[in-house]
XYZ file of C-alpha atoms in Angstrom:
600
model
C 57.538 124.333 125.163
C 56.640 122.673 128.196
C 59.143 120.622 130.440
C 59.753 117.201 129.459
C 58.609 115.168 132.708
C 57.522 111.683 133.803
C 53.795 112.041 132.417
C 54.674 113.037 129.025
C 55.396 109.699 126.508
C 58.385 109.700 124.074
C 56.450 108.460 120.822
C 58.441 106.826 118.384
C 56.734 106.053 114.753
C 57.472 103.992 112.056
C 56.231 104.598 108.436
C 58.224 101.320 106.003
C 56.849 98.176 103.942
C 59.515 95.430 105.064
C 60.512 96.490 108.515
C 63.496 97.666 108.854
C 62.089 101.215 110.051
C 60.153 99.249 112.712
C 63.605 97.750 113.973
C 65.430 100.769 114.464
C 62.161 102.756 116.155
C 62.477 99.896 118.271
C 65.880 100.471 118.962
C 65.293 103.987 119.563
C 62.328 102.844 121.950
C 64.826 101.060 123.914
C 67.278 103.863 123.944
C 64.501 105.834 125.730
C 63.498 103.023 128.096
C 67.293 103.109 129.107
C 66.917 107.061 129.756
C 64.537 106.104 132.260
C 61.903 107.927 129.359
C 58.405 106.673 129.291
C 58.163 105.486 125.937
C 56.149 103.668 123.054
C 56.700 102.590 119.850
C 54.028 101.819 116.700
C 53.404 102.345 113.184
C 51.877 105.241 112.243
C 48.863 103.418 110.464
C 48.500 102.957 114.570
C 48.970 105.813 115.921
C 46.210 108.473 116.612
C 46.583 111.307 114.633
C 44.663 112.970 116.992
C 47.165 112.928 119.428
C 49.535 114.816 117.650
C 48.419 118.222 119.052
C 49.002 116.914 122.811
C 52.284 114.787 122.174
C 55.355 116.611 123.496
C 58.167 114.706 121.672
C 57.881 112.531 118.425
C 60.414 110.239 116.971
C 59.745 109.391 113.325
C 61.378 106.635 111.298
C 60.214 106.700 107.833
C 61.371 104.662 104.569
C 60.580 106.123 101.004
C 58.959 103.809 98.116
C 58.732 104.273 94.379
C 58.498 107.769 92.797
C 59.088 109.318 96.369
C 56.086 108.703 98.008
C 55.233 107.355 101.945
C 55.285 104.237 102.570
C 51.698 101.911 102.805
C 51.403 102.264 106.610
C 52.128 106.022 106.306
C 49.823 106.674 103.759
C 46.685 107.434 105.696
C 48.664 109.727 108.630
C 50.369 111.465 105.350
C 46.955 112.309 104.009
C 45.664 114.090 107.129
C 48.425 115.653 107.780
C 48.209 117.443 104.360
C 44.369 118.728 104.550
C 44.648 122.324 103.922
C 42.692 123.440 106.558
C 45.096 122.932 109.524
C 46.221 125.018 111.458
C 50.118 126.550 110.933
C 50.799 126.306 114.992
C 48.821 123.130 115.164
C 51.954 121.687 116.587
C 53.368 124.382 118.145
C 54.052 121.909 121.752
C 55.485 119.643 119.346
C 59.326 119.065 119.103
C 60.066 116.134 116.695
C 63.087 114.519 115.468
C 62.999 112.914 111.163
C 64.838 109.964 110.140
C 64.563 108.670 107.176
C 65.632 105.308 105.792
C 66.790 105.421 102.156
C 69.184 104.501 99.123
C 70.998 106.969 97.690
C 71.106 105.028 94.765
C 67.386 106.217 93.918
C 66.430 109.421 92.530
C 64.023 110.389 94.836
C 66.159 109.666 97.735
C 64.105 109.797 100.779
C 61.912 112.246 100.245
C 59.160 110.469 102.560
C 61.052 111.929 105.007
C 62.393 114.904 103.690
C 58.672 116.265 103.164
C 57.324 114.740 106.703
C 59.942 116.770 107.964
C 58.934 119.957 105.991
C 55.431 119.295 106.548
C 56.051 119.176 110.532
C 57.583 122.476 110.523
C 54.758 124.545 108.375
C 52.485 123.052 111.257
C 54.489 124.638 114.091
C 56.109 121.913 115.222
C 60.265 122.282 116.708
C 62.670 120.459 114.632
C 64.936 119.558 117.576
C 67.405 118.630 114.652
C 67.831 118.365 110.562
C 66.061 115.294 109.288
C 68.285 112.109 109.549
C 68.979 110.771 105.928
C 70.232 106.899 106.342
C 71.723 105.717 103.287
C 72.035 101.862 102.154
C 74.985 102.339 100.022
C 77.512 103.696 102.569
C 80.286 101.911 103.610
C 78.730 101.228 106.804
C 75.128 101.056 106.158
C 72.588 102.523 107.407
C 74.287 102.445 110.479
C 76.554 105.672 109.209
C 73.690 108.315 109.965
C 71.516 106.411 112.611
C 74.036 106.116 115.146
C 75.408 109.843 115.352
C 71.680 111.338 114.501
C 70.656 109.001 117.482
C 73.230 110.543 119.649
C 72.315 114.000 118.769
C 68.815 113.491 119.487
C 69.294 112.738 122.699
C 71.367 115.617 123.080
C 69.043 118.194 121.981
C 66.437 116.355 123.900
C 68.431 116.795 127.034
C 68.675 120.557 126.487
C 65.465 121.510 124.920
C 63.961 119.761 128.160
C 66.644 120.237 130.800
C 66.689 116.982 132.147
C 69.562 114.114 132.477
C 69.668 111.806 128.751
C 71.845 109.446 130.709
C 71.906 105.817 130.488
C 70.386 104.775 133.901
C 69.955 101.196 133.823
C 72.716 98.879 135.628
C 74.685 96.775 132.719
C 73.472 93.667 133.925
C 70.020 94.642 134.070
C 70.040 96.544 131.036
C 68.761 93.946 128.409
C 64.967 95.827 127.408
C 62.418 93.313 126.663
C 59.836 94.463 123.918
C 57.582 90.994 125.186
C 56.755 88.772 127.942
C 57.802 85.472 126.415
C 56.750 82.042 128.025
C 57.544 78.933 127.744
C 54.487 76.676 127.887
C 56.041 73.492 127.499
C 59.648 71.997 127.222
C 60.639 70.533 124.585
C 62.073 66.941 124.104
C 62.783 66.555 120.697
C 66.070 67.692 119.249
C 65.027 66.030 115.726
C 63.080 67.522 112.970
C 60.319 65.369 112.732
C 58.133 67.922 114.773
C 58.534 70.208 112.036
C 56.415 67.829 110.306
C 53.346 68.527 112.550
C 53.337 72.214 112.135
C 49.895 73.598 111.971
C 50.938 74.830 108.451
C 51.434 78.528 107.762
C 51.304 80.542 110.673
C 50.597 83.755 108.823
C 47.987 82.241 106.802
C 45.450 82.454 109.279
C 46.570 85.214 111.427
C 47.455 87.794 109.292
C 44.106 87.248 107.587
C 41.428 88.051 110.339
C 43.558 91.501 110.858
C 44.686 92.324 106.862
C 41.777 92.063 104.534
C 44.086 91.923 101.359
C 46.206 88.763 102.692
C 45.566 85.844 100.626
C 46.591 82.320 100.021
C 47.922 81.322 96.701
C 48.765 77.981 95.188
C 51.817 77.135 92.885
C 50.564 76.201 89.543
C 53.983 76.170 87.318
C 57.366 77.239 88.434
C 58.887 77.753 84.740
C 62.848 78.437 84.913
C 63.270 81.597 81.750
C 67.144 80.907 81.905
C 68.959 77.860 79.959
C 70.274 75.176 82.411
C 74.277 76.256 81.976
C 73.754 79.751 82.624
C 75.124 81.628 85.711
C 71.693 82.445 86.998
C 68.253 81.037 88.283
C 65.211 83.301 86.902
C 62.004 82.041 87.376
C 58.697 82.958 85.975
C 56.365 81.075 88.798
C 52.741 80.951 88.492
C 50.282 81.471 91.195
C 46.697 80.810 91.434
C 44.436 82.356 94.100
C 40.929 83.087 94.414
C 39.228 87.013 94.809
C 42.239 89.185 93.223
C 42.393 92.839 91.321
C 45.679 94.333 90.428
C 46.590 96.630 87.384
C 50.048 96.816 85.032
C 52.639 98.160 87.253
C 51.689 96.811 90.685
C 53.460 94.449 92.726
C 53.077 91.674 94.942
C 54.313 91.073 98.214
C 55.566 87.305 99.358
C 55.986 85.562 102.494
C 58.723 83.242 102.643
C 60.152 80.829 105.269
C 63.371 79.165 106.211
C 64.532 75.980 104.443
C 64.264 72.907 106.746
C 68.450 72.407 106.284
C 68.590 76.366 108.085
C 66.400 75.770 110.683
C 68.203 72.000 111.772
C 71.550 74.100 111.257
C 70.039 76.607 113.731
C 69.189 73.795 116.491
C 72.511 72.177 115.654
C 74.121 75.489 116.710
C 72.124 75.882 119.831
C 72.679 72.330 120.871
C 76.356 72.291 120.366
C 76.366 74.720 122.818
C 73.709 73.025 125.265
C 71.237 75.574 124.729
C 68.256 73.099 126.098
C 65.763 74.508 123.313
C 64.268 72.029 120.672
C 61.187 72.546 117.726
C 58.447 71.334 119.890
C 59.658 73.379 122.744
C 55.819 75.456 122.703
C 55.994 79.488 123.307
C 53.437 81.932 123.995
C 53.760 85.881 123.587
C 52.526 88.166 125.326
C 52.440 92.027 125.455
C 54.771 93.829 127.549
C 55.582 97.531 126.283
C 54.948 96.901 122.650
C 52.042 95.556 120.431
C 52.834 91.893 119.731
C 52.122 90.778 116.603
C 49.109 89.487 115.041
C 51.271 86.115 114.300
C 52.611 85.577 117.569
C 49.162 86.091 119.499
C 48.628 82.230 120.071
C 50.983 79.248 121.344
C 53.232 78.347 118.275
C 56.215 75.692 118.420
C 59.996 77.271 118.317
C 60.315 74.986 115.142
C 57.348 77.428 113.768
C 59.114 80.340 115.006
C 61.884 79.264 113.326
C 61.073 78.311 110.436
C 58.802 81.071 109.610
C 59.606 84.069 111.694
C 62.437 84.589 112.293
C 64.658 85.618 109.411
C 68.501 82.937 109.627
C 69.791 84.967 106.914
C 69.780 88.154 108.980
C 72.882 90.048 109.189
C 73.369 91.537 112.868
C 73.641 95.260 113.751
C 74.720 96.800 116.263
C 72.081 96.421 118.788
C 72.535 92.487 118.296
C 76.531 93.158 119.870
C 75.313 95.065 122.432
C 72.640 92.681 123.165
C 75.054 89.777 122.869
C 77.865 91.684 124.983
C 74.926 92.170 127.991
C 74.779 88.198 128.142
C 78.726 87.320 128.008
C 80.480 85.834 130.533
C 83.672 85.349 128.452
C 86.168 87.895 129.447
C 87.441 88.015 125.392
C 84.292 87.304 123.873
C 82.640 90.020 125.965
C 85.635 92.583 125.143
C 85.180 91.790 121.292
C 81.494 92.422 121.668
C 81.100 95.378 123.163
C 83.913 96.689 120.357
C 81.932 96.010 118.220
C 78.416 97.518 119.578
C 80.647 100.939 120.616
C 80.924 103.703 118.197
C 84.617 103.423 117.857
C 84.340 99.856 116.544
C 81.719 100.436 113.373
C 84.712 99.845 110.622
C 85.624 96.622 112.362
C 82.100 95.644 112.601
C 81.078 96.526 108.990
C 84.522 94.527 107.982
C 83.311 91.535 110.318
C 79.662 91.377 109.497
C 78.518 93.395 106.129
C 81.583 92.668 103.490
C 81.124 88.984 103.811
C 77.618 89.231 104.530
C 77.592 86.910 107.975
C 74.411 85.845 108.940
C 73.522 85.886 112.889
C 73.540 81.915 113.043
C 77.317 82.158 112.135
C 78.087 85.143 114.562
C 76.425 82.421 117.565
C 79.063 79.824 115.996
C 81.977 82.348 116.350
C 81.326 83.315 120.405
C 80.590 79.986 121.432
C 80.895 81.024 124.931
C 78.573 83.791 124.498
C 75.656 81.441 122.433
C 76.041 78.878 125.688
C 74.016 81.665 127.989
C 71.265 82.175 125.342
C 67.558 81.644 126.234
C 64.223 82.160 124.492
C 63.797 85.498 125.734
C 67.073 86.831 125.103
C 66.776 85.048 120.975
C 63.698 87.227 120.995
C 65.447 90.062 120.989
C 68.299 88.873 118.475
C 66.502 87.410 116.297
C 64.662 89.701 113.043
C 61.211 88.426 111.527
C 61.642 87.754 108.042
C 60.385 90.728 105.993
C 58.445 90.100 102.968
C 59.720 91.041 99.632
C 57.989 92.679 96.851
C 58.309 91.684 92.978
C 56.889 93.873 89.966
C 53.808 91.833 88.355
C 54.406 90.112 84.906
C 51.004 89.180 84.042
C 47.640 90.586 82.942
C 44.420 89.591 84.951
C 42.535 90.146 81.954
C 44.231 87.337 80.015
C 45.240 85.011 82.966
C 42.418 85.694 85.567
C 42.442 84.451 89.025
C 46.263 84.029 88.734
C 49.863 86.254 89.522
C 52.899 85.497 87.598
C 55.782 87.062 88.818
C 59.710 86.643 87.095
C 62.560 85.910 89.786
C 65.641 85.756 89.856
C 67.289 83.860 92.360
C 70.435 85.509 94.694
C 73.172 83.574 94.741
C 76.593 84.825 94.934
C 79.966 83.938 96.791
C 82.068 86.083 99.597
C 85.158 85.105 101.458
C 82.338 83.083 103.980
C 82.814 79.201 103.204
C 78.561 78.531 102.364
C 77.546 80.923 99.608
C 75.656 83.771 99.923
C 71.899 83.800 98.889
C 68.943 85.500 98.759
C 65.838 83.911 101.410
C 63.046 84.839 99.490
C 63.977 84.097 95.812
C 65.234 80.564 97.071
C 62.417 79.628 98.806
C 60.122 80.780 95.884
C 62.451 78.733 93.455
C 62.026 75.850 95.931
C 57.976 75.725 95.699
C 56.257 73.113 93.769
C 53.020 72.859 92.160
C 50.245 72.440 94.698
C 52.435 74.547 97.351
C 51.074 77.283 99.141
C 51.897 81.101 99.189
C 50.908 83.707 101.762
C 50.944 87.255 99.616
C 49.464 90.516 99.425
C 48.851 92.921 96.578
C 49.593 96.888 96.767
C 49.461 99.967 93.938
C 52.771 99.899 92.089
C 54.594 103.055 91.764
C 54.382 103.260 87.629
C 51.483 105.347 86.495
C 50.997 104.262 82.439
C 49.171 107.091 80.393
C 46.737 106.006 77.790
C 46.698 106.410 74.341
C 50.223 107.969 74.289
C 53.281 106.555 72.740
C 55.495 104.882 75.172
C 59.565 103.721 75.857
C 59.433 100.921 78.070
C 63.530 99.659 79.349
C 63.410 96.850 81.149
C 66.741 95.266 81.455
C 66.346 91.381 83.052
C 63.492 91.115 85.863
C 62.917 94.724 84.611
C 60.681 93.196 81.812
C 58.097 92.503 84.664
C 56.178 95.172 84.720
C 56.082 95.601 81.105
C 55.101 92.137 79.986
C 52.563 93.012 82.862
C 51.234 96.274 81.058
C 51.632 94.850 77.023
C 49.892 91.815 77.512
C 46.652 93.624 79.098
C 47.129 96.524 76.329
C 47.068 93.124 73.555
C 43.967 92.539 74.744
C 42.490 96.152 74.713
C 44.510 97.674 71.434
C 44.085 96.804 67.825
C 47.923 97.921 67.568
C 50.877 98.139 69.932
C 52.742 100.112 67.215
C 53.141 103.164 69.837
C 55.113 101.175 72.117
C 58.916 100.665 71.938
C 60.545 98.131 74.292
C 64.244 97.822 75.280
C 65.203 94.743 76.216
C 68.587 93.887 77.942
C 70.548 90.447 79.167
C 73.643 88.796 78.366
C 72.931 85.916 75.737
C 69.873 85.774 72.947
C 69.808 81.830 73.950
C 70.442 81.789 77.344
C 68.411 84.375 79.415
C 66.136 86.143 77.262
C 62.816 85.580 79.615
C 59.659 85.429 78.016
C 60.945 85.624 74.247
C 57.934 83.618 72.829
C 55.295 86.660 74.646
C 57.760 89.517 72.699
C 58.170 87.381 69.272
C 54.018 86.610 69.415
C 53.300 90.674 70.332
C 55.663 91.897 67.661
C 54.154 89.730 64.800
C 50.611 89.955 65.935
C 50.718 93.347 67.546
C 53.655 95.392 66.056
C 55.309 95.962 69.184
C 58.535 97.190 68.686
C 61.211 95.077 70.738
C 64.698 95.669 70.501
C 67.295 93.607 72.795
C 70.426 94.368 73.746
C 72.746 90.604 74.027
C 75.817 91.834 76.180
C 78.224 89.081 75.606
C 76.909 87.964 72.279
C 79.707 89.966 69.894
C 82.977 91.092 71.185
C 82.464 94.639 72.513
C 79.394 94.774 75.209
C 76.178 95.994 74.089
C 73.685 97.526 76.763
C 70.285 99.206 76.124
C 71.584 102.559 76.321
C 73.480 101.676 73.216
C 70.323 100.446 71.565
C 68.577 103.292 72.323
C 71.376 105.576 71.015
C 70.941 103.400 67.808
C 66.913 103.830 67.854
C 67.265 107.785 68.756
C 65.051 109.001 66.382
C 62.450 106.694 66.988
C 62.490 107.750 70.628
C 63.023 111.277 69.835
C 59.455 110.797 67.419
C 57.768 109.538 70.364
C 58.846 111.981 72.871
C 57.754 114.733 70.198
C 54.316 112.822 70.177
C 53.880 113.285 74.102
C 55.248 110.005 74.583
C 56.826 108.550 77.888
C 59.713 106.963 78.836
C 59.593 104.142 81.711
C 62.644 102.500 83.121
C 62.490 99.672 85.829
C 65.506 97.502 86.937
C 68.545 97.291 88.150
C 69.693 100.295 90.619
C 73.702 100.880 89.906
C 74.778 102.000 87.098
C 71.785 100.877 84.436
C 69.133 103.838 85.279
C 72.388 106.824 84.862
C 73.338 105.455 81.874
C 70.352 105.499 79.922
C 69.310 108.901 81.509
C 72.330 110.076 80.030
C 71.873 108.804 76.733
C 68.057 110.283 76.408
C 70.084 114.261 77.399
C 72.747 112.694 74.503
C 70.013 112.236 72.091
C 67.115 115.135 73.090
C 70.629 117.252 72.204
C 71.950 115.867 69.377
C 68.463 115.035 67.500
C 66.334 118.132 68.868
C 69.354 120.254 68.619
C 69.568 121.509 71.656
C 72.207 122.896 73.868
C 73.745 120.226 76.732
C 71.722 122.742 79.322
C 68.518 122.447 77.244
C 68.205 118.970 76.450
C 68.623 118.505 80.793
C 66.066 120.797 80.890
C 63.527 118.780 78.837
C 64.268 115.759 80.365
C 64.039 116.944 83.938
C 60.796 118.315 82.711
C 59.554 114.286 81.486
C 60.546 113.798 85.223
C 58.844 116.407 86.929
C 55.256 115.334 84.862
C 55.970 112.044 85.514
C 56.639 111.690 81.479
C 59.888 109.416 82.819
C 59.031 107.316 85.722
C 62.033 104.720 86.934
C 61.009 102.103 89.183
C 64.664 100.654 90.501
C 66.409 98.386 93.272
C 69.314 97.757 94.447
């Protein structure tokens, strides 16, 4: 291994679909620039794979999708790196660090990274240490394993190199700016009303000329599935758009923006505190150290930025305190800050930010002192982009072409915060009205349907997407759906059955075989597990025809439970042993006979 030295770059790669690997390779980008490291930071759908034989040191941050697999922007890099012909000390100059972005909540719990990692290695390359496993449903987030993993990097850096990982930057200089941001004129009006003449979408365009599948969609019916008294907001929304192939089982991704009432709350904030910055204040981006992008290439207004960047919903991390803690003047404000941004103070943070889920516009309202020393350069770095959400299919090009349905359910729930809690993108989509536009993108889903074998579809709530997605095309196609079994769960036959009239039309015309599972409708609680401990030799008949069993919904406690019950049943009605019937259905898993497609 050759020294570490000035000429050598500290790569740091990012394999995710909403971004949240990109922040924290950016946060490891800055950790480097504060090293005094030459560093850089892209995507690996960027990054040449070609120099992979002649980088020293390379920092991966990878999320998982689906049935295990890489994320889209890793895809290509994960194919060449794969080809059978390489090399085994291809990357024997190599010393790499893995960390991997998951939910342990998942059964496949980050394996993108788990086989990068692997795959590194039989190349040649130098783990400098084990692969970083991140894990949503910590206590503390994500935040658990990047922070200590972060710190040992930088250890075994130091002594796999023999040079000084010290911070080397002077505190007040030490703010790392990943753009040059200008302002190109000043702003003057502290009212909406120049919200009003925003040049529309400001992905629309953009994202276009550099993304092939991005597309423009307009809101033909918005169609509430849930009665008018119950608890929750599902949607089945309609969307028309030109030039579109998708299959059963793949999934949409949507763009959504700010309400106007969050973006005037935001201005509000930074006007209380004479923070001089209005909507038509105009900003240009420019390149610095990292690739700016594609959306912020030309002048837009803050209120754009705003409005449709920038994510107010975002819940800060760590970086954001020690960000915030650079810029404070307040002795108490800056004390409490930097608390929070230091190791020590995680619990504190976690109890202050994550359990009542406070957004960054309300942290700015707690330090007002702090928020009075803000600029547009410094919200740049504070600020997240909005990431864009994904949602499982419901509908069949073949019998609606030229149009996506999709069935949402809207987040809305309450914490000890005053404002309830809710979720950006399914209350923006619920907010659209017919004519309105949508910026989306379609992408392979992770369910892989057989043909012409029987198959158990559970699809608790939204779960029924991607199975009213996959029976209505199969309608079309098959004289019978009398192979198919689906399991159906929600808590009242009258109020939030979604798409009953599809089920009732496909079981009379087709013979599909639907049976539901009402929760609250009789005095003990019924959920589909129980259903499909009722229907056990039906399934077991199935399964015994090379049937398979597909499960999408919910992430807690719905995907155990019915895995349980199909080891109950394979034992009790193949009589089995408990040991063989987990054998046979970790067998379903392993040829992809049951395939769960699950989120938290």
């Amino acid at each position: 291994m050759k020294k570490l030295d000035n000429a050598v770059v500290v790569r740091v790669l990012y394999g995710s679909e909403t971004g949240t690997a990109q922040d924290v390779a950016e946060q490891i980008w800055k950790s480097a620039k504060r090293k005094g490291l030459r560093s850089t930071v892209s995507s690996l759908e960027d990054y040449d794979m070609h120099s992979l034989t002649s980088d020293q040191l390379v920092i991966f941050v990878v999320a998982t999708t689906g049935q295990g697999d890489p994320p889209a922007n890793m895809q290509r890099f994960w194919r060449l790196l794969l080809w059978k012909n390489l090399a085994t000390n291809m990357l024997q100059d190599l010393a790499y660090g893995v960390l991997g972005l998951g939910d342990s909540s998942y059964q496949k719990f980050n394996f993108a990274a788990k086989k990068l990692n692997r795959r590194l290695a039989q190349l040649g390359g130098k783990e400098l240490l084990p692969v970083g496993l991140a894990d949503d449903q910590h206590d503390l987030g994500i935040d658990a394993v990047i922070d200590p993993w972060v710190k040992k990097l930088w250890d075994e850096v130091g002594n796999t190199f023999n040079i000084s990982v010290e911070d080397k930057f002077d505190e007040e200089n030490s703010i790392i700016e990943r753009f040059d941001i200008a302002v190109m004129e000043t702003g003057q009006l502290s009212s909406m009303n120049s919200l009003c003449r925003s040049q529309g979408d400001i992905y629309a365009h953009e994202e276009a000329l550099v993304k092939d599948e991005v597309r423009i969609g307009t809101i033909v019916d918005n169609k509430r599935t849930t009665s008018e008294d119950h608890f929750q907001d599902v949607r089945l929304i309609h969307i028309q758009a030109d030039d579109i192939s998708y299959q059963p089982g793949d999934v949409v991704y949507v763009r959504s923006k700010n309400s106007i009432e969050q973006v005037r709350h935001f201005f509000d904030v930074l006007h209380e505190h004479d923070v001089k910055l209005f909507p038509d204040t105009v900003i240009q981006v420019s390149q610095k150290d990292i690739k700016v992008p594609s959306v912020l290439k030309r002048s837009l207004t803050l209120g754009e930025i705003v409005e449709q960047y920038w994510d107010l919903n975002f819940k800060p991390r760590r970086s954001t305190m020690h960000t915030l803690s650079l810029i404070s003047e307040n002795e108490l404000e800056k004390e409490k800050l930097g608390e929070f941004s230091g190791a020590a103070g995680q619990e504190e943070l976690y109890d202050y930010i994550n359990r009542p889920r406070r957004n960054i516009l309300e942290l700015l309202v707690d330090f007002p002192h702090t928020t009075s020393k803000l600029n547009v350069k410094v919200l740049f770095e504070i600020m997240s982009p909005i990431k864009p959400r994904a949602y499982s299919i419901a509908s069949s090009l073949r019998a609606t072409p030229n149009a996506i349905e999709i069935l949402v359910a809207v987040v809305k729930y309450k914490t000890k915060m005053l404002e309830p809690r809710f979720g950006l993108c399914s209350k923006w989509l619920a907010s659209l009205r017919s004519n309105d536009k949508v910026v989306f993108w379609l992408q392979k889903g992770t369910f892989r349907f057989a043909k012409n074998k029987p198959m158990i579809l559970i699809g608790p709530g939204t779960g029924l997407a991607p199975f009213r997605s996959l029976l209505l095309e199969r309608a079309l196609t098959d004289e019978s759906l009398k192979d198919y079994a689906l399991f159906f769960g929600c808590r009242y036959k009258e109020k939030d059955y979604h798409c009953r009239e599809d089920l009732k039309r496909l079981s009379r015309e087709k013979d599909l075989k639907v049976f539901c599972a009402f929760s609250r409708d009789q005095e003990h609680k019924m959920y589909v597990q129980h259903v499909i401990h009722q229907q056990r030799d039906l399934c077991w008949q199935f399964l015994q025809n090379d049937g398979s069993i597909y499960l999408a919904g919910n992430s807690k406690n719905m995907p155990n439970n019915v895995r349980d019950e199909f080891v109950s049943l394979t034992k009790e009605t193949g009589e089995m042993t408990k040991e063989e019937a987990e054998a046979f259905i970790t067998h379903l898993e392993k040829n992809n006979r049951y395939q769960c497609e699950t989120w938290g």
